[in-house]
CSV table of C-alpha atoms in Angstrom, one decimal:
chain,number,residue,atom,x,y,z
A,1,UNK,CA,140.7,119.2,116.7
A,2,UNK,CA,139.8,120.0,119.6
A,3,UNK,CA,135.5,119.7,118.9
A,4,UNK,CA,133.8,117.3,120.0
A,5,UNK,CA,131.2,115.5,117.8
A,6,UNK,CA,127.4,116.4,118.5
A,7,UNK,CA,125.9,112.9,119.5
A,8,UNK,CA,122.1,112.0,121.1
A,9,UNK,CA,121.6,112.4,124.9
A,10,UNK,CA,122.1,108.9,126.7
A,11,UNK,CA,118.4,108.7,126.7
A,12,UNK,CA,118.6,108.1,122.8
A,13,UNK,CA,118.0,110.2,119.9
A,14,UNK,CA,113.9,109.8,119.6
A,15,UNK,CA,113.8,113.1,121.2
A,16,UNK,CA,115.6,114.6,118.2
A,17,UNK,CA,113.6,112.9,115.9
A,18,UNK,CA,110.4,113.6,117.4
A,19,UNK,CA,111.1,117.5,117.0
A,20,UNK,CA,112.1,116.9,113.3
A,21,UNK,CA,109.1,114.7,112.6
A,22,UNK,CA,107.2,117.3,113.9
A,23,UNK,CA,108.3,120.2,112.5
A,24,UNK,CA,107.5,118.1,109.0
A,25,UNK,CA,104.0,117.3,110.2
A,26,UNK,CA,103.2,120.3,111.7
A,27,UNK,CA,104.5,123.8,109.7
A,28,UNK,CA,106.3,121.9,106.8
A,29,UNK,CA,103.4,120.0,105.2
A,30,UNK,CA,101.0,122.6,106.2
A,31,UNK,CA,103.0,125.5,104.3
A,32,UNK,CA,103.4,123.8,101.8
A,33,UNK,CA,99.9,123.4,100.5
A,34,UNK,CA,99.3,126.5,100.8
A,35,UNK,CA,102.2,127.9,98.9
A,36,UNK,CA,100.8,125.3,96.0
A,37,UNK,CA,97.4,126.6,96.2
A,38,UNK,CA,98.8,130.3,95.7
A,39,UNK,CA,101.4,129.3,93.2
A,40,UNK,CA,98.5,129.0,90.3
A,41,UNK,CA,97.6,132.6,90.9
A,42,UNK,CA,101.0,134.1,90.4
A,43,UNK,CA,100.9,132.0,86.9
A,44,UNK,CA,97.5,133.3,86.4
A,45,UNK,CA,99.2,137.2,87.0
A,46,UNK,CA,101.9,136.2,84.5
A,47,UNK,CA,99.2,134.7,81.9
A,48,UNK,CA,97.7,138.0,81.6
A,49,UNK,CA,100.8,140.4,82.3
A,50,UNK,CA,102.0,138.5,79.1
A,51,UNK,CA,98.6,138.7,77.0
A,52,UNK,CA,98.1,142.8,78.1
A,53,UNK,CA,94.5,141.9,79.2
A,54,UNK,CA,95.1,144.6,81.9
A,55,UNK,CA,93.2,147.2,81.1
A,56,UNK,CA,90.7,145.2,80.2
A,57,UNK,CA,90.3,142.9,83.3
A,58,UNK,CA,87.5,144.7,85.4
A,59,UNK,CA,85.1,145.7,82.7
A,60,UNK,CA,85.0,142.9,80.0
A,61,UNK,CA,85.1,140.1,82.6
A,62,UNK,CA,82.0,139.3,82.6
A,63,UNK,CA,81.1,139.6,78.8
A,64,UNK,CA,84.5,137.7,77.9
A,65,UNK,CA,84.0,134.0,76.9
A,66,UNK,CA,84.2,131.2,78.3
A,67,UNK,CA,86.9,130.0,76.1
A,68,UNK,CA,89.1,133.4,76.5
A,69,UNK,CA,89.0,132.7,80.3
A,70,UNK,CA,89.9,129.5,80.4
A,71,UNK,CA,93.1,130.0,78.3
A,72,UNK,CA,94.6,133.1,81.3
A,73,UNK,CA,94.2,130.1,83.2
A,74,UNK,CA,97.4,127.7,84.0
A,75,UNK,CA,97.6,124.8,81.8
A,76,UNK,CA,97.6,122.0,83.7
A,77,UNK,CA,100.9,119.9,82.1
A,78,UNK,CA,101.5,116.7,81.9
A,79,UNK,CA,103.4,116.3,84.8
A,80,UNK,CA,100.4,117.7,86.8
A,81,UNK,CA,99.6,114.6,88.8
A,82,UNK,CA,103.5,113.5,88.9
A,83,UNK,CA,104.0,116.0,91.5
A,84,UNK,CA,101.1,114.9,93.6
A,85,UNK,CA,101.3,111.2,93.9
A,86,UNK,CA,105.8,112.6,94.8
A,87,UNK,CA,104.1,114.6,97.6
A,88,UNK,CA,101.8,111.5,99.2
A,89,UNK,CA,104.6,109.2,98.6
A,90,UNK,CA,107.3,111.1,100.6
A,91,UNK,CA,104.3,111.5,103.0
A,92,UNK,CA,103.7,108.0,103.4
A,93,UNK,CA,107.4,107.3,103.3
A,94,UNK,CA,107.4,109.3,106.6
A,95,UNK,CA,104.4,108.1,108.9
A,96,UNK,CA,105.4,104.4,108.1
A,97,UNK,CA,109.2,104.4,108.2
A,98,UNK,CA,109.5,106.2,111.9
A,99,UNK,CA,106.3,105.8,113.5
A,100,UNK,CA,108.0,104.3,116.1
A,101,UNK,CA,109.5,107.6,116.8
A,102,UNK,CA,106.2,109.7,116.4
A,103,UNK,CA,102.8,107.8,117.0
A,104,UNK,CA,101.7,111.2,116.6
A,105,UNK,CA,102.5,111.4,112.6
A,106,UNK,CA,99.5,109.7,110.7
A,107,UNK,CA,97.0,111.4,112.8
A,108,UNK,CA,98.5,115.1,111.4
A,109,UNK,CA,99.2,113.5,108.4
A,110,UNK,CA,95.2,112.9,108.0
A,111,UNK,CA,93.9,116.6,108.8
A,112,UNK,CA,96.9,117.7,106.4
A,113,UNK,CA,94.8,115.6,103.8
A,114,UNK,CA,92.1,116.0,104.5
A,115,UNK,CA,92.7,120.1,103.9
A,116,UNK,CA,94.6,119.5,100.9
A,117,UNK,CA,92.1,116.9,99.0
A,118,UNK,CA,89.9,120.0,99.3
A,119,UNK,CA,92.6,122.8,98.5
A,120,UNK,CA,93.2,120.9,95.5
A,121,UNK,CA,89.9,120.6,94.3
A,122,UNK,CA,89.1,124.1,94.0
A,123,UNK,CA,93.2,124.5,92.0
A,124,UNK,CA,92.0,121.9,90.0
A,125,UNK,CA,89.1,123.1,89.2
A,126,UNK,CA,88.8,126.9,89.5
A,127,UNK,CA,93.1,127.5,89.3
A,128,UNK,CA,93.7,125.8,86.1
A,129,UNK,CA,92.5,124.6,82.5
A,130,UNK,CA,90.6,121.5,82.1
A,131,UNK,CA,92.8,118.6,82.0
A,132,UNK,CA,92.7,115.9,79.3
A,133,UNK,CA,91.5,112.8,80.7
A,134,UNK,CA,92.9,109.7,80.3
A,135,UNK,CA,92.5,106.0,81.0
A,136,UNK,CA,94.3,103.7,83.3
A,137,UNK,CA,94.3,100.6,85.0
A,138,UNK,CA,95.6,101.3,88.1
A,139,UNK,CA,98.7,104.0,89.3
A,140,UNK,CA,101.4,102.3,87.8
A,141,UNK,CA,104.5,102.5,88.5
A,142,UNK,CA,103.5,104.5,92.6
A,143,UNK,CA,102.3,101.2,93.3
A,144,UNK,CA,105.8,99.7,93.3
A,145,UNK,CA,107.4,102.1,95.2
A,146,UNK,CA,104.4,102.3,98.2
A,147,UNK,CA,105.4,98.9,98.4
A,148,UNK,CA,108.7,99.0,98.5
A,149,UNK,CA,108.5,101.6,101.1
A,150,UNK,CA,106.1,99.2,103.1
A,151,UNK,CA,109.0,96.8,103.2
A,152,UNK,CA,112.1,99.0,104.3
A,153,UNK,CA,108.8,100.8,107.0
A,154,UNK,CA,109.3,97.2,108.5
A,155,UNK,CA,113.2,96.7,108.5
A,156,UNK,CA,113.6,100.1,109.7
A,157,UNK,CA,111.0,100.4,112.5
A,158,UNK,CA,112.0,96.7,113.6
A,159,UNK,CA,115.6,98.1,114.0
A,160,UNK,CA,114.3,101.2,115.8
A,161,UNK,CA,112.0,99.2,118.5
A,162,UNK,CA,115.4,96.9,118.9
A,163,UNK,CA,118.3,99.2,119.5
A,164,UNK,CA,116.7,102.7,120.2
A,165,UNK,CA,114.5,101.4,123.0
A,166,UNK,CA,114.7,99.0,126.3
A,167,UNK,CA,112.3,97.0,125.0
A,168,UNK,CA,114.8,94.0,124.6
A,169,UNK,CA,117.4,94.4,127.6
A,170,UNK,CA,114.7,94.8,129.7
A,171,UNK,CA,113.7,91.5,128.5
A,172,UNK,CA,116.8,89.5,128.1
A,173,UNK,CA,117.3,91.0,132.4
A,174,UNK,CA,114.0,89.6,133.2
A,175,UNK,CA,114.2,86.1,131.7
A,176,UNK,CA,117.7,85.4,132.7
A,177,UNK,CA,119.5,87.4,135.5
A,178,UNK,CA,116.7,88.7,137.3
A,179,UNK,CA,116.4,86.8,140.6
A,180,UNK,CA,112.7,86.9,140.3
A,181,UNK,CA,111.7,88.1,137.5
A,182,UNK,CA,110.9,92.2,138.0
A,183,UNK,CA,113.2,94.1,136.9
A,184,UNK,CA,114.9,95.2,140.7
A,185,UNK,CA,118.6,96.0,139.9
A,186,UNK,CA,118.0,96.9,136.4
A,187,UNK,CA,119.9,99.8,136.4
A,188,UNK,CA,122.9,98.8,138.5
A,189,UNK,CA,122.4,95.9,135.9
A,190,UNK,CA,122.7,98.5,132.4
A,191,UNK,CA,126.0,100.1,134.1
A,192,UNK,CA,130.0,98.9,133.4
A,193,UNK,CA,132.9,100.7,135.8
A,194,UNK,CA,136.0,102.8,134.5
A,195,UNK,CA,138.6,103.5,136.5
A,196,UNK,CA,140.0,107.3,136.5
A,197,UNK,CA,143.0,107.4,137.8
A,198,UNK,CA,145.1,110.4,138.7
A,199,UNK,CA,149.3,111.3,138.7
A,200,UNK,CA,149.3,108.8,141.9
A,201,UNK,CA,149.2,105.8,141.1
A,202,UNK,CA,148.2,104.9,145.1
A,203,UNK,CA,144.4,107.5,143.9
A,204,UNK,CA,141.7,106.1,141.7
A,205,UNK,CA,138.3,106.0,140.8
A,206,UNK,CA,135.4,103.9,139.8
A,207,UNK,CA,132.9,105.6,137.9
A,208,UNK,CA,130.0,103.6,136.1
A,209,UNK,CA,128.7,104.3,132.1
A,210,UNK,CA,125.8,102.9,130.4
A,211,UNK,CA,126.9,99.9,128.9
A,212,UNK,CA,127.9,96.4,129.1
A,213,UNK,CA,131.9,95.8,128.8
A,214,UNK,CA,134.1,94.7,131.0
A,215,UNK,CA,135.5,96.1,134.3
A,216,UNK,CA,138.8,97.7,134.3
A,217,UNK,CA,140.0,94.5,137.0
A,218,UNK,CA,139.3,91.6,134.2
A,219,UNK,CA,142.0,90.7,132.2
A,220,UNK,CA,140.2,92.1,129.2
A,221,UNK,CA,139.5,95.3,130.2
A,222,UNK,CA,136.8,97.3,128.3
A,223,UNK,CA,136.4,94.9,126.3
A,224,UNK,CA,132.5,93.9,125.1
A,225,UNK,CA,130.9,91.1,127.9
A,226,UNK,CA,129.0,88.0,127.7
A,227,UNK,CA,125.6,90.2,128.9
A,228,UNK,CA,126.7,92.7,125.6
A,229,UNK,CA,126.4,89.7,122.8
A,230,UNK,CA,123.9,88.3,124.8
A,231,UNK,CA,121.3,91.1,124.0
A,232,UNK,CA,122.7,91.9,120.6
A,233,UNK,CA,121.8,88.3,119.5
A,234,UNK,CA,118.7,89.4,121.1
A,235,UNK,CA,117.7,91.7,118.9
A,236,UNK,CA,118.6,90.7,116.0
A,237,UNK,CA,116.4,87.4,117.1
A,238,UNK,CA,113.4,90.1,117.8
A,239,UNK,CA,114.1,92.2,113.8
A,240,UNK,CA,114.2,88.7,112.2
A,241,UNK,CA,110.7,87.3,113.6
A,242,UNK,CA,108.8,90.8,114.0
A,243,UNK,CA,109.9,90.4,109.9
A,244,UNK,CA,108.2,87.5,109.2
A,245,UNK,CA,105.2,88.2,111.7
A,246,UNK,CA,104.6,91.5,109.7
A,247,UNK,CA,105.2,89.8,106.6
A,248,UNK,CA,102.7,86.2,107.3
A,249,UNK,CA,100.1,88.6,108.4
A,250,UNK,CA,100.6,91.0,105.1
A,251,UNK,CA,100.5,87.4,102.6
A,252,UNK,CA,96.9,86.3,105.3
A,253,UNK,CA,94.9,89.7,104.4
A,254,UNK,CA,96.2,89.7,101.1
A,255,UNK,CA,93.9,86.2,100.8
A,256,UNK,CA,91.7,87.3,103.1
A,257,UNK,CA,90.4,90.6,101.1
A,258,UNK,CA,91.0,90.1,97.0
A,259,UNK,CA,91.9,93.0,94.9
A,260,UNK,CA,88.9,91.6,93.3
A,261,UNK,CA,86.1,90.3,94.5
A,262,UNK,CA,84.3,87.3,92.5
A,263,UNK,CA,81.2,89.1,91.3
A,264,UNK,CA,83.3,92.1,89.4
A,265,UNK,CA,85.2,89.1,88.5
A,266,UNK,CA,82.4,87.8,87.0
A,267,UNK,CA,80.3,90.6,85.3
A,268,UNK,CA,83.6,91.5,83.4
A,269,UNK,CA,84.1,88.3,81.7
A,270,UNK,CA,80.6,88.6,81.1
A,271,UNK,CA,80.7,91.6,79.7
A,272,UNK,CA,83.6,90.9,77.3
A,273,UNK,CA,82.0,87.8,76.2
A,274,UNK,CA,78.8,89.7,75.0
A,275,UNK,CA,80.9,92.0,73.0
A,276,UNK,CA,82.4,89.7,71.8
A,277,UNK,CA,79.3,88.0,70.6
A,278,UNK,CA,77.6,91.3,69.5
A,279,UNK,CA,80.9,92.2,67.1
A,280,UNK,CA,80.8,88.8,65.6
A,281,UNK,CA,77.5,88.7,64.7
A,282,UNK,CA,77.3,92.6,64.0
A,283,UNK,CA,80.2,90.9,61.5
A,284,UNK,CA,78.7,88.3,59.8
A,285,UNK,CA,75.4,91.1,58.9
A,286,UNK,CA,77.4,93.6,57.4
A,287,UNK,CA,79.1,90.3,54.8
A,288,UNK,CA,75.7,88.7,54.1
A,289,UNK,CA,74.6,92.9,53.4
A,290,UNK,CA,78.1,93.0,51.1
A,291,UNK,CA,77.5,89.8,49.6
A,292,UNK,CA,73.3,89.7,48.3
A,293,UNK,CA,72.9,90.0,44.7
A,294,UNK,CA,69.3,92.3,45.2
A,295,UNK,CA,70.1,95.2,44.1
A,296,UNK,CA,66.7,96.7,46.1
A,297,UNK,CA,66.2,94.8,48.8
A,298,UNK,CA,63.0,96.6,49.0
A,299,UNK,CA,62.1,95.4,46.1
A,300,UNK,CA,62.9,92.1,46.3
A,301,UNK,CA,61.4,91.2,49.8
A,302,UNK,CA,57.7,90.3,49.1
A,303,UNK,CA,54.7,91.6,51.3
A,304,UNK,CA,54.6,88.5,53.5
A,305,UNK,CA,58.2,88.8,54.3
A,306,UNK,CA,57.8,92.3,54.9
A,307,UNK,CA,54.8,91.8,57.6
A,308,UNK,CA,57.1,88.9,59.3
A,309,UNK,CA,59.9,91.6,59.6
A,310,UNK,CA,57.7,94.0,60.9
A,311,UNK,CA,56.1,91.5,63.1
A,312,UNK,CA,59.4,90.6,64.7
A,313,UNK,CA,60.6,94.6,65.2
A,314,UNK,CA,57.2,95.5,67.0
A,315,UNK,CA,57.3,91.9,69.0
A,316,UNK,CA,61.3,93.0,69.7
A,317,UNK,CA,60.0,96.5,70.9
A,318,UNK,CA,57.0,95.4,73.2
A,319,UNK,CA,60.0,92.3,75.0
A,320,UNK,CA,61.9,95.8,75.2
A,321,UNK,CA,59.2,97.3,77.3
A,322,UNK,CA,57.9,94.9,79.2
A,323,UNK,CA,61.1,93.8,80.4
A,324,UNK,CA,61.0,94.1,84.7
A,325,UNK,CA,64.8,94.6,84.4
A,326,UNK,CA,67.4,97.0,82.7
A,327,UNK,CA,69.1,96.1,79.3
A,328,UNK,CA,72.2,94.1,79.4
A,329,UNK,CA,71.2,92.7,83.1
A,330,UNK,CA,70.9,89.2,81.9
A,331,UNK,CA,74.3,88.8,80.3
A,332,UNK,CA,73.7,84.5,79.2
A,333,UNK,CA,73.9,84.3,75.0
A,334,UNK,CA,70.0,83.6,75.1
A,335,UNK,CA,68.8,86.5,77.2
A,336,UNK,CA,65.9,88.6,75.6
A,337,UNK,CA,68.4,91.7,76.1
A,338,UNK,CA,70.8,89.8,74.0
A,339,UNK,CA,67.9,89.0,71.1
A,340,UNK,CA,66.6,92.4,71.0
A,341,UNK,CA,70.0,94.0,70.2
A,342,UNK,CA,70.5,91.6,67.4
A,343,UNK,CA,67.2,91.9,65.5
A,344,UNK,CA,67.5,95.8,66.0
A,345,UNK,CA,70.7,95.9,64.6
A,346,UNK,CA,69.6,92.5,61.6
A,347,UNK,CA,66.6,95.1,60.8
A,348,UNK,CA,68.3,98.1,60.6
A,349,UNK,CA,70.0,96.3,57.5
A,350,UNK,CA,66.9,94.6,56.0
A,351,UNK,CA,65.5,98.2,56.1
A,352,UNK,CA,68.1,99.7,54.0
């Protein structure tokens, strides 16, 4: 229709991509952090209007109970952390996927996260009601999303390096087409011929343009040449090699640095084992106490047995005080810590 479609400059689209990422990391993230901090203040203002406490705000604020002050704050909600995770995941995606085009992005994200960490802490402590804590094992589905973004980032960076930079063409030229292994004549190597004809057939002009096509005097003129397929094969080969190298590196790091150390695994297993042992012994004492036919255990127990129980109880208390390590440090089944807990539980039922 007479309009030319917008396209990248001959140097590539790196400059346009850098400008867009710079706007995102320089302006958008810092602006959204400030907006995110001041939004709870607006919601608090809305709550005050709804509670109709404008006239008492200045005079009775100091005498207002704490629970009333907390009620005026903004509720954290069930999806409070969702948007925090979503913001971090989007930032992580921009950093990892386009890091080759904008290497300054990790530094800007680091500075933004320092600012946002302090703003979020103050927002959570001062501007929101206290959220209900929940115990979870990990970050859930967000870990899978981050791993997927990491895999996509490897493929994206491999294609960016191979298809938008001069790294592969220069390497192919130096290894196969250069006479002395240098880049002498590389610019002429990257240019193809195009014939401009005027109305007169005798007048023609040859122009050069950056591509790897056959010249106009060839039978298959303006078709991709053998050099084009050679460089294309080298680019695809680089993508495959790059992905495999990164995958092997990630697997090696995962094997060398486990998610949980061996000592921590041992302590977790020990804690689970001791917990089961204490539960079993406690249930056994309860069962013995229920099935006992003696109506009053204090009257049925002889004086000698009482003295024995008291001596054992005093000995357990003395052993507890004489321990040089905190209770629960030695978690073996025959440890003093387990014996003390067991005798305390037994004495409690004996003295009933």
